[in-house]
Coordinates of C-alpha atoms in Angstrom, one line a residue:
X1 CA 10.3 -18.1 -22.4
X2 CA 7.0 -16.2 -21.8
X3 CA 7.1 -13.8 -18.9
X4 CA 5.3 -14.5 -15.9
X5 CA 2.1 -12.1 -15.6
X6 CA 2.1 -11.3 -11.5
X7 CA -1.9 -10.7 -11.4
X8 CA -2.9 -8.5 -8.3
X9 CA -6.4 -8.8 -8.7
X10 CA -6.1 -12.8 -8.8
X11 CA -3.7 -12.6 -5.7
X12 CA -5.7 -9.7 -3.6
X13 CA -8.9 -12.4 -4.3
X14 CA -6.9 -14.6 -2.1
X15 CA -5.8 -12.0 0.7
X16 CA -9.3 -11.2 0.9
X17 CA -10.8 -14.7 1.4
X18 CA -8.5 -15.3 4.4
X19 CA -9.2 -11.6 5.5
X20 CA -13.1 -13.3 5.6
X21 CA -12.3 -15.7 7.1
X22 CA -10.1 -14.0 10.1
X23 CA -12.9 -11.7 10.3
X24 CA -15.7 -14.4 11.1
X25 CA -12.7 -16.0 14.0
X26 CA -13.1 -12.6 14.8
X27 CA -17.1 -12.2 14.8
X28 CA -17.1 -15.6 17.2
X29 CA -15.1 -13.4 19.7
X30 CA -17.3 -10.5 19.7
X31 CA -15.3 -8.0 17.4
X32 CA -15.7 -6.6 14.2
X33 CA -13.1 -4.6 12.5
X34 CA -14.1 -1.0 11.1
X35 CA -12.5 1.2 8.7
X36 CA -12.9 4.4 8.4
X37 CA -12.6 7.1 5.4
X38 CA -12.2 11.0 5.6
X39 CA -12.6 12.6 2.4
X40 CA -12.2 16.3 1.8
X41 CA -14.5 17.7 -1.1
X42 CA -15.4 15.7 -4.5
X43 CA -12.0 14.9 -6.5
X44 CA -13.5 12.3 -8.9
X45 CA -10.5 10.5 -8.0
X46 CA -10.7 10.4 -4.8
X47 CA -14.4 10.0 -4.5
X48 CA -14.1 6.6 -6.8
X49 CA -11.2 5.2 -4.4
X50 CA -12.4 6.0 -1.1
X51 CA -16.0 3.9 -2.7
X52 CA -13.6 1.4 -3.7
X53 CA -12.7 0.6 -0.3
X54 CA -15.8 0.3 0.9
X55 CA -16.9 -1.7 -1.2
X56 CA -13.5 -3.9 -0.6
X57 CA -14.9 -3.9 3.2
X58 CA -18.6 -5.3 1.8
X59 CA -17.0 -8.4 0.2
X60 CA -15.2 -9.2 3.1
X61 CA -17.5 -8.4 6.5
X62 CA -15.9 -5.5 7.7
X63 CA -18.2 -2.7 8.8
X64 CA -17.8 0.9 7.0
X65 CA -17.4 4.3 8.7
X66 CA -17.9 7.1 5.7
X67 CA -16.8 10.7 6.8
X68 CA -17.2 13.3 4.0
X69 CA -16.4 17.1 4.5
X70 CA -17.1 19.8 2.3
X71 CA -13.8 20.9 0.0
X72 CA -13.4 23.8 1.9
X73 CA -13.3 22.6 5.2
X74 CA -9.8 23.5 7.0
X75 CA -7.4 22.2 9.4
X76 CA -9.5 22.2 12.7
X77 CA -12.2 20.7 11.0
X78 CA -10.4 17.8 9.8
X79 CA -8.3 17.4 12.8
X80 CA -12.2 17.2 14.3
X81 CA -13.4 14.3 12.3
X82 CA -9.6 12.6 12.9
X83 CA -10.2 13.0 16.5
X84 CA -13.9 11.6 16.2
X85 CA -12.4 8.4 14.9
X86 CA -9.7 8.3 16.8
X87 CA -12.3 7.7 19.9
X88 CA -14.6 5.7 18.1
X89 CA -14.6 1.7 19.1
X90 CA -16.4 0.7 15.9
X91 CA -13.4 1.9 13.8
X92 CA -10.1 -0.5 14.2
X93 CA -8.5 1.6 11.4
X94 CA -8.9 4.5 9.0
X95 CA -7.7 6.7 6.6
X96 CA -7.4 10.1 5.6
X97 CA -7.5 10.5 2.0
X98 CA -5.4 12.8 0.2
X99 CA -5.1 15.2 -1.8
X100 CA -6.9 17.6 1.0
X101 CA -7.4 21.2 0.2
X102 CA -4.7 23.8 -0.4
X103 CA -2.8 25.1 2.3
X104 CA -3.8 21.8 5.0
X105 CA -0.5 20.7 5.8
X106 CA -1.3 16.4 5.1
X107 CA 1.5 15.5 7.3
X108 CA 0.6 17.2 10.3
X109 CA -3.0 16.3 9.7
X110 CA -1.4 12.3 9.7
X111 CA 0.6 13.3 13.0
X112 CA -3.0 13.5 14.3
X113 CA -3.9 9.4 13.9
X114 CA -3.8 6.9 16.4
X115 CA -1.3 5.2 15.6
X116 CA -2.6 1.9 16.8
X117 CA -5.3 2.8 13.7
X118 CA -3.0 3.9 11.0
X119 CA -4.7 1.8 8.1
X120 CA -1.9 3.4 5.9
X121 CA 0.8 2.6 8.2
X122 CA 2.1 6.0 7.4
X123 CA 2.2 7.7 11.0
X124 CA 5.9 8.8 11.9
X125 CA 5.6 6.5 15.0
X126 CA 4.9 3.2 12.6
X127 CA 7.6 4.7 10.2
X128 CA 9.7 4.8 13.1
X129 CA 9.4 0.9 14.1
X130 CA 10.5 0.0 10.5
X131 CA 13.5 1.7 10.7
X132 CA 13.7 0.2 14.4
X133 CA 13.4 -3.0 13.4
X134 CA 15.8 -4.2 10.6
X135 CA 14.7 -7.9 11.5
X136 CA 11.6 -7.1 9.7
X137 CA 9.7 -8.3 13.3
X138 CA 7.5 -5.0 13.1
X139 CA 3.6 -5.2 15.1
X140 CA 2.7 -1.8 14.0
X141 CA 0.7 -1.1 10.8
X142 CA 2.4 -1.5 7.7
X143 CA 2.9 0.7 4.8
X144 CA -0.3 -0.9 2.4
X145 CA 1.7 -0.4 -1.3
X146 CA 5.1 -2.1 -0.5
X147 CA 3.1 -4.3 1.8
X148 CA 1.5 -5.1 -1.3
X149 CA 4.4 -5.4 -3.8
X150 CA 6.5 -7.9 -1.2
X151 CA 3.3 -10.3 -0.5
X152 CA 2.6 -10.3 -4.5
X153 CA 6.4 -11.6 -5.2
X154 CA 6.4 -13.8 -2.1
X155 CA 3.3 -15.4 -3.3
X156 CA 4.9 -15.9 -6.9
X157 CA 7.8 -17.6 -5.2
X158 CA 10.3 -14.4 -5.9
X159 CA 13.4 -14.6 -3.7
X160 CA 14.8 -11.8 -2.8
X161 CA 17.4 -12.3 -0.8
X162 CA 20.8 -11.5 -2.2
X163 CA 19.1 -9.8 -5.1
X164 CA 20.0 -6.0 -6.7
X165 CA 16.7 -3.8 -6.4
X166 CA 16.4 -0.8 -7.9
X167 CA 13.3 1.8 -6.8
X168 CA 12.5 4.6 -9.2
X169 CA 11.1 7.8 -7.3
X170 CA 11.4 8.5 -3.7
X171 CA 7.9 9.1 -2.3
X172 CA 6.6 8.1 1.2
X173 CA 4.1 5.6 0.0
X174 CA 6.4 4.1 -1.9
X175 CA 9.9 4.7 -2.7
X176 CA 11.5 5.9 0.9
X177 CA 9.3 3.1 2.4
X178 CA 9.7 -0.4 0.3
X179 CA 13.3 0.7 0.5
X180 CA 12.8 0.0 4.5
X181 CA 11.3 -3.0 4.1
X182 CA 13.3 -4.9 1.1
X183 CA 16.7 -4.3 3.4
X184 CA 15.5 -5.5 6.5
X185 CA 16.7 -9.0 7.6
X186 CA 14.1 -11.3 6.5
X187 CA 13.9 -10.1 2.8
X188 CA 17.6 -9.2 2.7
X189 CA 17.3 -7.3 -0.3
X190 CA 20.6 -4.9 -1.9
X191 CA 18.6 -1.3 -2.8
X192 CA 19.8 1.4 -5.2
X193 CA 17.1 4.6 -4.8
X194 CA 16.6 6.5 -8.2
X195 CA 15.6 9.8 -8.2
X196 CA 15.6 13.3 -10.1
X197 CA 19.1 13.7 -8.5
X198 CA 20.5 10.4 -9.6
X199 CA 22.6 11.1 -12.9
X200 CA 22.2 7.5 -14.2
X201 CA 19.5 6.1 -13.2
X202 CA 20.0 3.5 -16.4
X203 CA 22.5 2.0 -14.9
X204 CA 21.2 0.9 -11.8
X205 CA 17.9 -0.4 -13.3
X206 CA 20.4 -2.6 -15.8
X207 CA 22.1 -3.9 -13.0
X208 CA 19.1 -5.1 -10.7
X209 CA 17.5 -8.3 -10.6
X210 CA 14.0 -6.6 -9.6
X211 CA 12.8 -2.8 -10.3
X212 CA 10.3 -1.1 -8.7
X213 CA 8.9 1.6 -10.8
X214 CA 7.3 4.8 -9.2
X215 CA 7.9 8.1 -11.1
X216 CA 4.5 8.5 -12.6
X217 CA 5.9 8.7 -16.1
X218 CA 4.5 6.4 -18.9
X219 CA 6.8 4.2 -20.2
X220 CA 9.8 5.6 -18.4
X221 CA 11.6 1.8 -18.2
X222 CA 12.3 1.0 -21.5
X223 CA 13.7 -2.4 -22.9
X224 CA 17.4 -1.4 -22.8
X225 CA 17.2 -0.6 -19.4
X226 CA 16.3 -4.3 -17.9
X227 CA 18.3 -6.9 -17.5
X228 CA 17.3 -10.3 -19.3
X229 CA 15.3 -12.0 -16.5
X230 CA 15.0 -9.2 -14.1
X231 CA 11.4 -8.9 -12.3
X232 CA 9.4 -5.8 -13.3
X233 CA 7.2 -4.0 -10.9
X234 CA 5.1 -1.1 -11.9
X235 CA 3.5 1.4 -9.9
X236 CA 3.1 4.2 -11.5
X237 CA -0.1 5.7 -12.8
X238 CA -0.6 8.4 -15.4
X239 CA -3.0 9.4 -17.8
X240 CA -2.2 9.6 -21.6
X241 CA -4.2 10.5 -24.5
X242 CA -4.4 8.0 -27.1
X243 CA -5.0 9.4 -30.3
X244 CA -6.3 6.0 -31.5
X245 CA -9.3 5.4 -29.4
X246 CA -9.9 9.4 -28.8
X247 CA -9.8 8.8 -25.2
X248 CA -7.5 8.9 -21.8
X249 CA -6.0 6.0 -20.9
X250 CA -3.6 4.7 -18.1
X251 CA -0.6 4.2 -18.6
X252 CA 2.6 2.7 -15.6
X253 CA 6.3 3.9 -15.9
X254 CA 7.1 0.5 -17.5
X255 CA 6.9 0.0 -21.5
X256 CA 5.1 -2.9 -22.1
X257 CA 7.8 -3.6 -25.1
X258 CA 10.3 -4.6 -21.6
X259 CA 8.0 -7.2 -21.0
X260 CA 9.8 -9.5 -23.4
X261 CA 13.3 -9.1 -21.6
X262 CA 11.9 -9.7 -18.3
X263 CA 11.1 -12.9 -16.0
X264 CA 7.9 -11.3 -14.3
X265 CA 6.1 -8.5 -14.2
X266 CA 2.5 -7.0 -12.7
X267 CA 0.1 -5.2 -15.1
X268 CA -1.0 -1.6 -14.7
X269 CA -3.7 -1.5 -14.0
X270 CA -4.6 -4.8 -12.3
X271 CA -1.3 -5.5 -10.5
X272 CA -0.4 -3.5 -7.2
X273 CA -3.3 -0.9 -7.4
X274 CA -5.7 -4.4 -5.9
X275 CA -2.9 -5.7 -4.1
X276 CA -2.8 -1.8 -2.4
X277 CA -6.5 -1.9 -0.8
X278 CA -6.4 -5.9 0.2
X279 CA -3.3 -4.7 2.4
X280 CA -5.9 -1.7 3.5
X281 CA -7.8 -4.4 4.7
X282 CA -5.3 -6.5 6.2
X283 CA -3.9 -3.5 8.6
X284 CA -7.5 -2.9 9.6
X285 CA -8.3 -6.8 10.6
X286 CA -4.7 -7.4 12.0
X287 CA -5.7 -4.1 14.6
X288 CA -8.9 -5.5 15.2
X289 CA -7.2 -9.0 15.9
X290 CA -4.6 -7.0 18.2
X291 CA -7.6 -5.5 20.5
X292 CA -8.8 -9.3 21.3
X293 CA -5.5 -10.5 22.1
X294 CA -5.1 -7.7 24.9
X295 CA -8.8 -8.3 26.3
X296 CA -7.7 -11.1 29.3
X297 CA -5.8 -9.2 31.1
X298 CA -6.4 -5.7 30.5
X299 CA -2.8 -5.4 29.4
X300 CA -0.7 -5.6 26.1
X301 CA 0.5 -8.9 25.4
X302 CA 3.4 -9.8 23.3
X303 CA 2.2 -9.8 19.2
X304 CA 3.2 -12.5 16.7
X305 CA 5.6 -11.0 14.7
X306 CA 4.2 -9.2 11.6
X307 CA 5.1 -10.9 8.2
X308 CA 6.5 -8.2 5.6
X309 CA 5.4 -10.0 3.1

């Protein structure tokens, strides 16, 4: 049987049509949801992602706050601009886009961030409510990659409760974090975390009925190492010179030879890299929609439970 090809850009299309949608509800009720970039300097990388999400925020009616410093600006500068959005009303959410220059410590630069506008959900406090909350009820702003991966699978119809998962690479955006949100209640997920310590990591990815690749290695999950029917998710980006075309290409930590063992897998590109900046978009409208529910009273009321998926 063919595998099933989990397309991101296909599924973020969706996520943003209902994120247009909750942002017109939101337009009738005299809001508009902002987000807001801080970019440090002119990584070509950087430059073309933070434009990406801009342009993410044009298609769906949410208003754009650009802040660009010079490479060299340092930590009071940035903690400046942080500050600035932090007390701006037009911005419901925003990020601060990384790398930033050498020697500015990123996390203590994060520790700066509202919380309540933590488009990356990667403040310690919102960190802190997922491991709070193992019945996956979490109102605070979600980590936007697993985010991603767990609404992709849901959407496919992917089960994963009961299931073996193993995560390759143990980085905040991805590996410590989706780790959080597979085991929680709701999803009920069984996790083995592989890193550079784990002597072998083979095993575990032949034993799991899902991976979730992160390393940044091309090709790193061969065929041997998946189960027949396991569910492939690939993450990882890195660039690889192919001799063929005389050019740079990208490559994910999965061999695309596993693809004929497997049940379902997402591209790379065009799986979670789109399904990454729709859930951008989605922690920046679900703040906005979080200011209108307090406006009667003046006072925090009780949230619907956030879906993890």
């Amino acid at each position: 049987m063919t595998a099933l090809r989990l397309d991101g850009k296909a599924a973020a299309a969706q996520v943003k049509e209902d994120l247009r949608q909750r942002v017109e509800r939101l337009a009738a009720q005299g809001s508009r949801p902002g987000l807001g970039t801080i970019l440090v300097g002119n990584d070509p990388g950087s430059v073309k992602y933070v434009e990406g999400k801009h342009k993410d925020c044009q298609e769906v009616g949410i208003r754009s706050i650009r802040v660009d410093l010079p490479g060299d600006a340092g930590f009071d500068r940035i903690v400046e601009a942080v500050r600035s959005l932090n007390a701006n009303p037009d911005c419901t959410g925003y990020i601060v886009q990384l790398p930033l220059p050498k020697g500015v410590d990123p996390t203590a630069i994060i520790e700066e961030i509202d919380p309540g506008k933590d488009a990356d959900g990667m403040h310690p406090y919102n960190l802190g409510q997922l491991v709070l909350h193992t019945d996956g009820k979490v109102n605070t702003p979600l980590p936007c990659t697993p985010r991603g991966i767990l609404w992709l699978l849901d959407h496919h119809g992917i089960d994963l409760n009961g299931k073996e998962v193993c995560v390759l690479g143990r980085g905040l955006t991805v590996g410590r974090t989706v780790g959080l949100m597979l085991t929680n209640r709701s999803i009920n997920a069984t996790v083995t975390l592989c890193h550079t310590g784990t002597a072998d990591p083979g095993s575990a990815m032949r034993r799991a009925d899902l991976i979730i690749a992160a390393v940044g290695q091309a090709g790193f999950v061969k065929p041997a190492d998946v189960k027949p029917g396991a569910v492939l998710v690939d993450v990882g980006v890195s660039r690889v010179w192919d001799e063929d075309q005389g050019r740079w290409r990208i490559k994910g930590d999965v061999d695309p030879a596993a693809r004929e063992v497997c049940s379902a897998y997402t591209p790379n590109p065009g799986g979670i890299g789109p399904m990454t900046r729709a859930m951008l978009l989605a922690n920046v409208v679900d703040a906005a929609e979080r200011e209108v529910r307090m406006r009667p009273t003046g006072k925090p009321q009780r949230d619907t439970p956030g879906s993890l998926r």
